[in-house]
PDB file of C-alpha atoms in Angstrom:
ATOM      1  CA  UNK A   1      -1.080 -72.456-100.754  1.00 85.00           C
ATOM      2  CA  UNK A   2       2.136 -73.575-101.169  1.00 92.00           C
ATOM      3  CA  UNK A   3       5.049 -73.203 -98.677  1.00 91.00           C
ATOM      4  CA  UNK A   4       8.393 -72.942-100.552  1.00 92.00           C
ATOM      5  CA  UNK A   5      11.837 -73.241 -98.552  1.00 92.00           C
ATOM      6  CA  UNK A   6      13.681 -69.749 -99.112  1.00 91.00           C
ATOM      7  CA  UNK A   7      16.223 -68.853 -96.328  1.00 93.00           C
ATOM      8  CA  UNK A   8      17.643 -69.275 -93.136  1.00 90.00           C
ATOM      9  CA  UNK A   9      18.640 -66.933 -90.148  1.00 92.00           C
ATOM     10  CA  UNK A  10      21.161 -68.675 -87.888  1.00 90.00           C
ATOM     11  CA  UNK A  11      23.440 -66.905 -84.926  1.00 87.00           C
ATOM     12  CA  UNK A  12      27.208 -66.880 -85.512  1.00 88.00           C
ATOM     13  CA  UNK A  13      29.988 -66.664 -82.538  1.00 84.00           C
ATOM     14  CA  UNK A  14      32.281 -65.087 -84.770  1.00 86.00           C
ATOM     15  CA  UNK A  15      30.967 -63.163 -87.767  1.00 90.00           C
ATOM     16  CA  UNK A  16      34.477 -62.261 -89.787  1.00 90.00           C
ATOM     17  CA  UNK A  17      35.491 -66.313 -89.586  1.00 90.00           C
ATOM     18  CA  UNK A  18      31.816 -66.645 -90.897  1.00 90.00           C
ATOM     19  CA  UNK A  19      32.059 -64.306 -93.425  1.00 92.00           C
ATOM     20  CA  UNK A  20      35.019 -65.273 -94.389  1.00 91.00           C
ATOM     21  CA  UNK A  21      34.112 -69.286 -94.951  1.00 90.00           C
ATOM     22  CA  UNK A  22      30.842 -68.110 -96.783  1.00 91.00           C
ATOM     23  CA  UNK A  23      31.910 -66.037 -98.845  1.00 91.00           C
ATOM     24  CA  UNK A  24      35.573 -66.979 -99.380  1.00 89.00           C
ATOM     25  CA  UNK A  25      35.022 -71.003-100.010  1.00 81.00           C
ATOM     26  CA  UNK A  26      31.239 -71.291-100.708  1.00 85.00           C
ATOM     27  CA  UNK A  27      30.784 -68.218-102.802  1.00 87.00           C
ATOM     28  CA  UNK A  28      28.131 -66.438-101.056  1.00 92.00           C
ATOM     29  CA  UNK A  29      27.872 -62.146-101.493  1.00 94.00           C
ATOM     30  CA  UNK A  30      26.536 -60.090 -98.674  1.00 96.00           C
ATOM     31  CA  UNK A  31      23.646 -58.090 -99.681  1.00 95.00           C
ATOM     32  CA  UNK A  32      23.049 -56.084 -97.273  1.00 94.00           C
ATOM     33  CA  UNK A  33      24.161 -55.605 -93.823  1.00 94.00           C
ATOM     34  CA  UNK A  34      23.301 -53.900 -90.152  1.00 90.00           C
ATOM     35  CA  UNK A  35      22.514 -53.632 -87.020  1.00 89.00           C
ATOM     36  CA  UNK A  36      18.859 -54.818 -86.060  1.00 82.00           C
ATOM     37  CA  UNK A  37      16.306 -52.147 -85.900  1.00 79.00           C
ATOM     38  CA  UNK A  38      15.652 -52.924 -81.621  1.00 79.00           C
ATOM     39  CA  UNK A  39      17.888 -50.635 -79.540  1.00 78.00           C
ATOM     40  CA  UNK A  40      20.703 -52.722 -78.145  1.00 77.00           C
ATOM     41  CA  UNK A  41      20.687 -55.452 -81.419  1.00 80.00           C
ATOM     42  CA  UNK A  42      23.105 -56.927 -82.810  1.00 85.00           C
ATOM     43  CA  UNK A  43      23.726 -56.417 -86.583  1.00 90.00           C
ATOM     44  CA  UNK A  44      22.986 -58.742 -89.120  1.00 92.00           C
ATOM     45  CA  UNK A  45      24.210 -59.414 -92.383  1.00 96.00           C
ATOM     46  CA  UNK A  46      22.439 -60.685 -95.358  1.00 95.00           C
ATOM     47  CA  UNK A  47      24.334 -63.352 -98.143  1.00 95.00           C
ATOM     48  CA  UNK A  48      22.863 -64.696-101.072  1.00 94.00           C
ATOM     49  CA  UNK A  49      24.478 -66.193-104.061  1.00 91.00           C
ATOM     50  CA  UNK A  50      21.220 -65.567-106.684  1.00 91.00           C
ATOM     51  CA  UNK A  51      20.009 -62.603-108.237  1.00 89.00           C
ATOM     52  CA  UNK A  52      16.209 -63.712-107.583  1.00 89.00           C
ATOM     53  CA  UNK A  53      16.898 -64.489-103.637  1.00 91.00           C
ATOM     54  CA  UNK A  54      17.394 -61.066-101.227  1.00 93.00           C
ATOM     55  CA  UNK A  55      19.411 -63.379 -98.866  1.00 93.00           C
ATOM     56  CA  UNK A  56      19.472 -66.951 -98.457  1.00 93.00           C
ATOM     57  CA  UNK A  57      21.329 -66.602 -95.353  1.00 93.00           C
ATOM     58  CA  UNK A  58      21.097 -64.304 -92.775  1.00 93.00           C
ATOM     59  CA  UNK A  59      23.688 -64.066 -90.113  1.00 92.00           C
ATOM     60  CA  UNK A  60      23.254 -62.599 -86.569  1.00 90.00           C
ATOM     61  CA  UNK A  61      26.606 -61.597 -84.376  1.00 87.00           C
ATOM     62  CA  UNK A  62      26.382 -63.184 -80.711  1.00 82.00           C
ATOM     63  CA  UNK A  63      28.945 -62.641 -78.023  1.00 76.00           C
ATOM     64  CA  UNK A  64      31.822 -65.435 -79.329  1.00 72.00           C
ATOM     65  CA  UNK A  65      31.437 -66.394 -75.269  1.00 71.00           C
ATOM     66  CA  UNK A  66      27.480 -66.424 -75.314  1.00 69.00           C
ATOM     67  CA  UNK A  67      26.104 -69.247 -74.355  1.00 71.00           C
ATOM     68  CA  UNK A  68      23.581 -69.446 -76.602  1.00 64.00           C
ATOM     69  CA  UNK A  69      21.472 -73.134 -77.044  1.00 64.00           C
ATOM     70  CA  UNK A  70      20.700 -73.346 -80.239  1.00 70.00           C
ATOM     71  CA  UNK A  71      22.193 -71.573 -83.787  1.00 81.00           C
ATOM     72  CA  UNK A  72      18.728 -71.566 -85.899  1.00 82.00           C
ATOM     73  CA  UNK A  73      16.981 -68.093 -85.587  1.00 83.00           C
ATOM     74  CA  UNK A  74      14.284 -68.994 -87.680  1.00 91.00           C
ATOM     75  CA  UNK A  75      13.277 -70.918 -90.966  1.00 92.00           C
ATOM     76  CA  UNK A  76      11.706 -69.020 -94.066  1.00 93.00           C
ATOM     77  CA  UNK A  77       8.966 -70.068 -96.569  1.00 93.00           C
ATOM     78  CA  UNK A  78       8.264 -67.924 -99.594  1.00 95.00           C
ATOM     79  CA  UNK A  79       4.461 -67.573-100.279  1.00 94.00           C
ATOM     80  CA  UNK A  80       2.702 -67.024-103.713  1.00 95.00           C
ATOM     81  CA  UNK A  81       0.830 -63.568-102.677  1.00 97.00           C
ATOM     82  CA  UNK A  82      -0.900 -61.452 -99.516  1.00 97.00           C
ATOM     83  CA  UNK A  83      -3.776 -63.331-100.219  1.00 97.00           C
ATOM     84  CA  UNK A  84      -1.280 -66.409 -98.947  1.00 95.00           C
ATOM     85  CA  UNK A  85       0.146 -64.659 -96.062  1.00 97.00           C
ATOM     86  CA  UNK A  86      -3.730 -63.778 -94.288  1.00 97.00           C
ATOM     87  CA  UNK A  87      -4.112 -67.235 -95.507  1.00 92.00           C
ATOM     88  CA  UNK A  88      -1.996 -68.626 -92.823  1.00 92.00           C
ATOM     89  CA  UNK A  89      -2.469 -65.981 -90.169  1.00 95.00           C
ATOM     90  CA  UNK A  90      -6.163 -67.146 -90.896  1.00 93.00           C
ATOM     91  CA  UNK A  91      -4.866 -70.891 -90.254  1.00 91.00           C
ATOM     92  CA  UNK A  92      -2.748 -70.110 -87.080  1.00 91.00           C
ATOM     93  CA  UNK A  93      -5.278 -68.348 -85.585  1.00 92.00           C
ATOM     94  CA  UNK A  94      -8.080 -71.034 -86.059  1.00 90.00           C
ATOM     95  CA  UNK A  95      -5.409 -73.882 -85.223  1.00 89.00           C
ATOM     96  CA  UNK A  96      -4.432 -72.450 -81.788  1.00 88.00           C
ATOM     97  CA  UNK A  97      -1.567 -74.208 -81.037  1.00 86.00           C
ATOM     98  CA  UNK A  98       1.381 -71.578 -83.192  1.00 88.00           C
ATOM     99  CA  UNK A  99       2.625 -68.829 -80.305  1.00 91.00           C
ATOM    100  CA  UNK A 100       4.163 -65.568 -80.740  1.00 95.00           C
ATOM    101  CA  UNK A 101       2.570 -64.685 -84.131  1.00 95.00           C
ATOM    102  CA  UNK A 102       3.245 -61.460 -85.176  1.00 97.00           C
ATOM    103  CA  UNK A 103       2.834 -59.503 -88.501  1.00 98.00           C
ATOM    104  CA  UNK A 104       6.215 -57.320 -89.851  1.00 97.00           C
ATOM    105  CA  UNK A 105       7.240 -55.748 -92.918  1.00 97.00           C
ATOM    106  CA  UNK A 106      10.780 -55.262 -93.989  1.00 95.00           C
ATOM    107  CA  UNK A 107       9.682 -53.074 -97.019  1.00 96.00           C
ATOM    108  CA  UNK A 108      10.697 -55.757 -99.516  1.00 96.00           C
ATOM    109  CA  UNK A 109       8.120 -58.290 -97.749  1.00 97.00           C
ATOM    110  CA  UNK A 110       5.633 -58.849 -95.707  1.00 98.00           C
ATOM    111  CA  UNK A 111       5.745 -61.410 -93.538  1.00 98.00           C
ATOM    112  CA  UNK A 112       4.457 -63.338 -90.521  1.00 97.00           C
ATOM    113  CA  UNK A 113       6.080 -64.738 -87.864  1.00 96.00           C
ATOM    114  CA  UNK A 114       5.311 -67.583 -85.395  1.00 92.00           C
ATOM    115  CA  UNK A 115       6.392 -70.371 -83.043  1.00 91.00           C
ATOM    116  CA  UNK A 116       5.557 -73.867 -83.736  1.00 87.00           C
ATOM    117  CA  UNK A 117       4.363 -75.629 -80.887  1.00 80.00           C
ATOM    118  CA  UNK A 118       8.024 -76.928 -80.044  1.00 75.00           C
ATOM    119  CA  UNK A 119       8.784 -73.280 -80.262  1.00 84.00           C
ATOM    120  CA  UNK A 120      10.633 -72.906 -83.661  1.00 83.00           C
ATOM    121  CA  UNK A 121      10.498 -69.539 -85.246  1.00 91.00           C
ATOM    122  CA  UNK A 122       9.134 -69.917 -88.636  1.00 91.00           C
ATOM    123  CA  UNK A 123       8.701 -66.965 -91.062  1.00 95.00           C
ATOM    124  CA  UNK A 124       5.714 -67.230 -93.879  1.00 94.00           C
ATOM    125  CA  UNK A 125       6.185 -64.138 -96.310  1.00 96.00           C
ATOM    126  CA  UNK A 126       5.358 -62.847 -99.423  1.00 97.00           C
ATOM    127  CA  UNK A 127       7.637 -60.401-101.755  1.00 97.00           C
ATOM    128  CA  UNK A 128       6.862 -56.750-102.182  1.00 97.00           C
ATOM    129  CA  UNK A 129       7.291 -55.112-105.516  1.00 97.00           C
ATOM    130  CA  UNK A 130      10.465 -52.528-103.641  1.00 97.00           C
ATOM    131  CA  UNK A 131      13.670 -53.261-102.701  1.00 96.00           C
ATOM    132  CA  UNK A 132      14.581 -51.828 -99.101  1.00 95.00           C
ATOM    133  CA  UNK A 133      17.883 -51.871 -97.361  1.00 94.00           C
ATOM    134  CA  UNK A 134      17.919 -54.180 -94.640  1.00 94.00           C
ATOM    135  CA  UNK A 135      17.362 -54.782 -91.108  1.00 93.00           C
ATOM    136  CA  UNK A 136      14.063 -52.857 -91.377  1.00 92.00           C
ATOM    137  CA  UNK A 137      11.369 -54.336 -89.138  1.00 93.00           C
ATOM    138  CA  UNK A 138       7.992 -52.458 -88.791  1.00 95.00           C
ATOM    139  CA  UNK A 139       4.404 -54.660 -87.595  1.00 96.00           C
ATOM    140  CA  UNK A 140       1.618 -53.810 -89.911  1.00 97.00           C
ATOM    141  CA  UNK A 141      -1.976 -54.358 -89.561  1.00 97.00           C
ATOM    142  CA  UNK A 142      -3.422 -57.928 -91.342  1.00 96.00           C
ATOM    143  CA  UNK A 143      -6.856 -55.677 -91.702  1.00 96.00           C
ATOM    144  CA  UNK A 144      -5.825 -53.365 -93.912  1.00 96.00           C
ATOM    145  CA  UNK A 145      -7.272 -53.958 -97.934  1.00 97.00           C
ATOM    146  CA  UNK A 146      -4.666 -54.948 -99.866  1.00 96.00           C
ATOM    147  CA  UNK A 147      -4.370 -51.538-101.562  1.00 97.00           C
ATOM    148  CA  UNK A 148      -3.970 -50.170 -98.096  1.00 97.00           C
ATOM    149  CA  UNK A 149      -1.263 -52.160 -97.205  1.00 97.00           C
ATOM    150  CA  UNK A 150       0.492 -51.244-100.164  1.00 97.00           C
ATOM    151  CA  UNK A 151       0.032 -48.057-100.139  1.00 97.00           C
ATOM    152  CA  UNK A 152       0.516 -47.768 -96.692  1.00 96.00           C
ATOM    153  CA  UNK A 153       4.327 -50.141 -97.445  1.00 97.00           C
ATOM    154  CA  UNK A 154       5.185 -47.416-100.015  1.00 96.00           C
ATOM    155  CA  UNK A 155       4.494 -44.268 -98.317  1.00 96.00           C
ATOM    156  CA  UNK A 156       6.543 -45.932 -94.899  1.00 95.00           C
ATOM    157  CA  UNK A 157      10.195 -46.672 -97.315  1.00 96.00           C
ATOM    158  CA  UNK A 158       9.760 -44.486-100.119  1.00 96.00           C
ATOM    159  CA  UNK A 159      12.102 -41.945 -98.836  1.00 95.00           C
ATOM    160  CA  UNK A 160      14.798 -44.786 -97.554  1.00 91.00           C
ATOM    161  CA  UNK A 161      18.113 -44.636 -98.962  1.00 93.00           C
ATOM    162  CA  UNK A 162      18.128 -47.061-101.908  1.00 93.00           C
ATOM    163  CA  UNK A 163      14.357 -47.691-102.051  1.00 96.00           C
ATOM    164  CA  UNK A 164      13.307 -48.846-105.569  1.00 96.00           C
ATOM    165  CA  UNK A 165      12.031 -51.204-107.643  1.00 96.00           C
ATOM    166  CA  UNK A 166      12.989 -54.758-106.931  1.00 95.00           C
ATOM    167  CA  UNK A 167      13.367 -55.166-110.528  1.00 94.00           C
ATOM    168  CA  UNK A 168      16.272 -52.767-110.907  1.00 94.00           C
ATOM    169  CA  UNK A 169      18.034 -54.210-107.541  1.00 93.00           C
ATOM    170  CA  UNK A 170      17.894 -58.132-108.915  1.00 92.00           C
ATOM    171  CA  UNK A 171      19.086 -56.756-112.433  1.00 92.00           C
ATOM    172  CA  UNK A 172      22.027 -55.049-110.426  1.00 91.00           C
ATOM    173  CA  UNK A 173      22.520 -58.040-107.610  1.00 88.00           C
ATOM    174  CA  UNK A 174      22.427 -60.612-111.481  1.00 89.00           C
ATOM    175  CA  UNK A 175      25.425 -58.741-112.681  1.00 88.00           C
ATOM    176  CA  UNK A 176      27.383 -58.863-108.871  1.00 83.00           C
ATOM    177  CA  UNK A 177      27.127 -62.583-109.353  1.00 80.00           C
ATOM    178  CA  UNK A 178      27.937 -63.083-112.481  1.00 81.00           C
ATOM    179  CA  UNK A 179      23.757 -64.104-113.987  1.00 78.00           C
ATOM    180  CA  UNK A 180      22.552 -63.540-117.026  1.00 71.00           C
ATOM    181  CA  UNK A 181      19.082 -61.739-116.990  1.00 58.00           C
TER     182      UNK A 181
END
């Protein structure tokens, strides 16, 4: 299995200066944007600056007076397939020493999540064939069969505004940043 680099989530202070810097001077297009689906959350907003890539970035608002220790929310590694993804809940559980680990989908992935033993959040995912509007966070059940857990993604966002094929929304995001398909 290999573990490639795709995004990360960091906390911002002050999310129009943010914005403004990321999009303004390094070019960067939200994608999607809101609050997080926990009641109380802050919202979140999504930037990318490639078709192929949901978000690269992933911005969540903190009180500008928080005091909060560190910036890095967590760190994101694309995986290959499913078959990847129970690969390494397979590996964390056998190893013993990741914390925290906990299975989610956001429609367009499914993921899992974990602490490394210096308690970094790390996210190890795999794309879904849908688009979903994000923040959408919902565990799912590593036992299912694969066709269960697709079905089972399907049937839960099908009837979300914007659900559809991921196809059609990296088409769409290619021609908001100017890529040819």
């Amino acid at each position: 299995m290999q573990l490639r680099f795709s995004h990360n989530a960091i906390k911002v202070r002050d999310l129009a200066v943010m914005l403004d810097f990321y999009e303004n001077v390094l070019g960067f297009q939200v994608t999607d944007r809101g609050p997080l689906p926990r009641p109380g959350s802050p919202e979140i907003v999504f930037l990318s600056q490639v078709a192929s890539d949901h978000h690269q970035l992933a911005f969540v608002d903190v009180p500008q007076d928080s005091d909060v220790p560190d910036t890095l929310l967590h760190m994101a590694f694309r995986v290959s397939s499913i078959t990847d993804v129970r690969e390494m809940i397979k590996r964390l559980e056998e190893d013993g020493l990741a914390t925290d680990v906990e299975t989610v989908t956001h429609g367009n992935a499914w993921s899992v999540y974990f602490r490394d033993p210096e308690f970094n959040r790390i996210e190890v995912f795999c794309d879904t064939p849908w688009y979903v509007p994000q923040p959408i966070v919902v565990p799912w059940d590593p036992e299912m069969s694969d066709r269960e857990l697709f079905e089972h993604t399907e049937k839960l966002f099908s009837n979300e505004p914007g659900f559809g094929p991921m196809e059609e929304w990296t088409a769409a995001q290619a021609e908001k940043v100017g890529e040819e398909t």
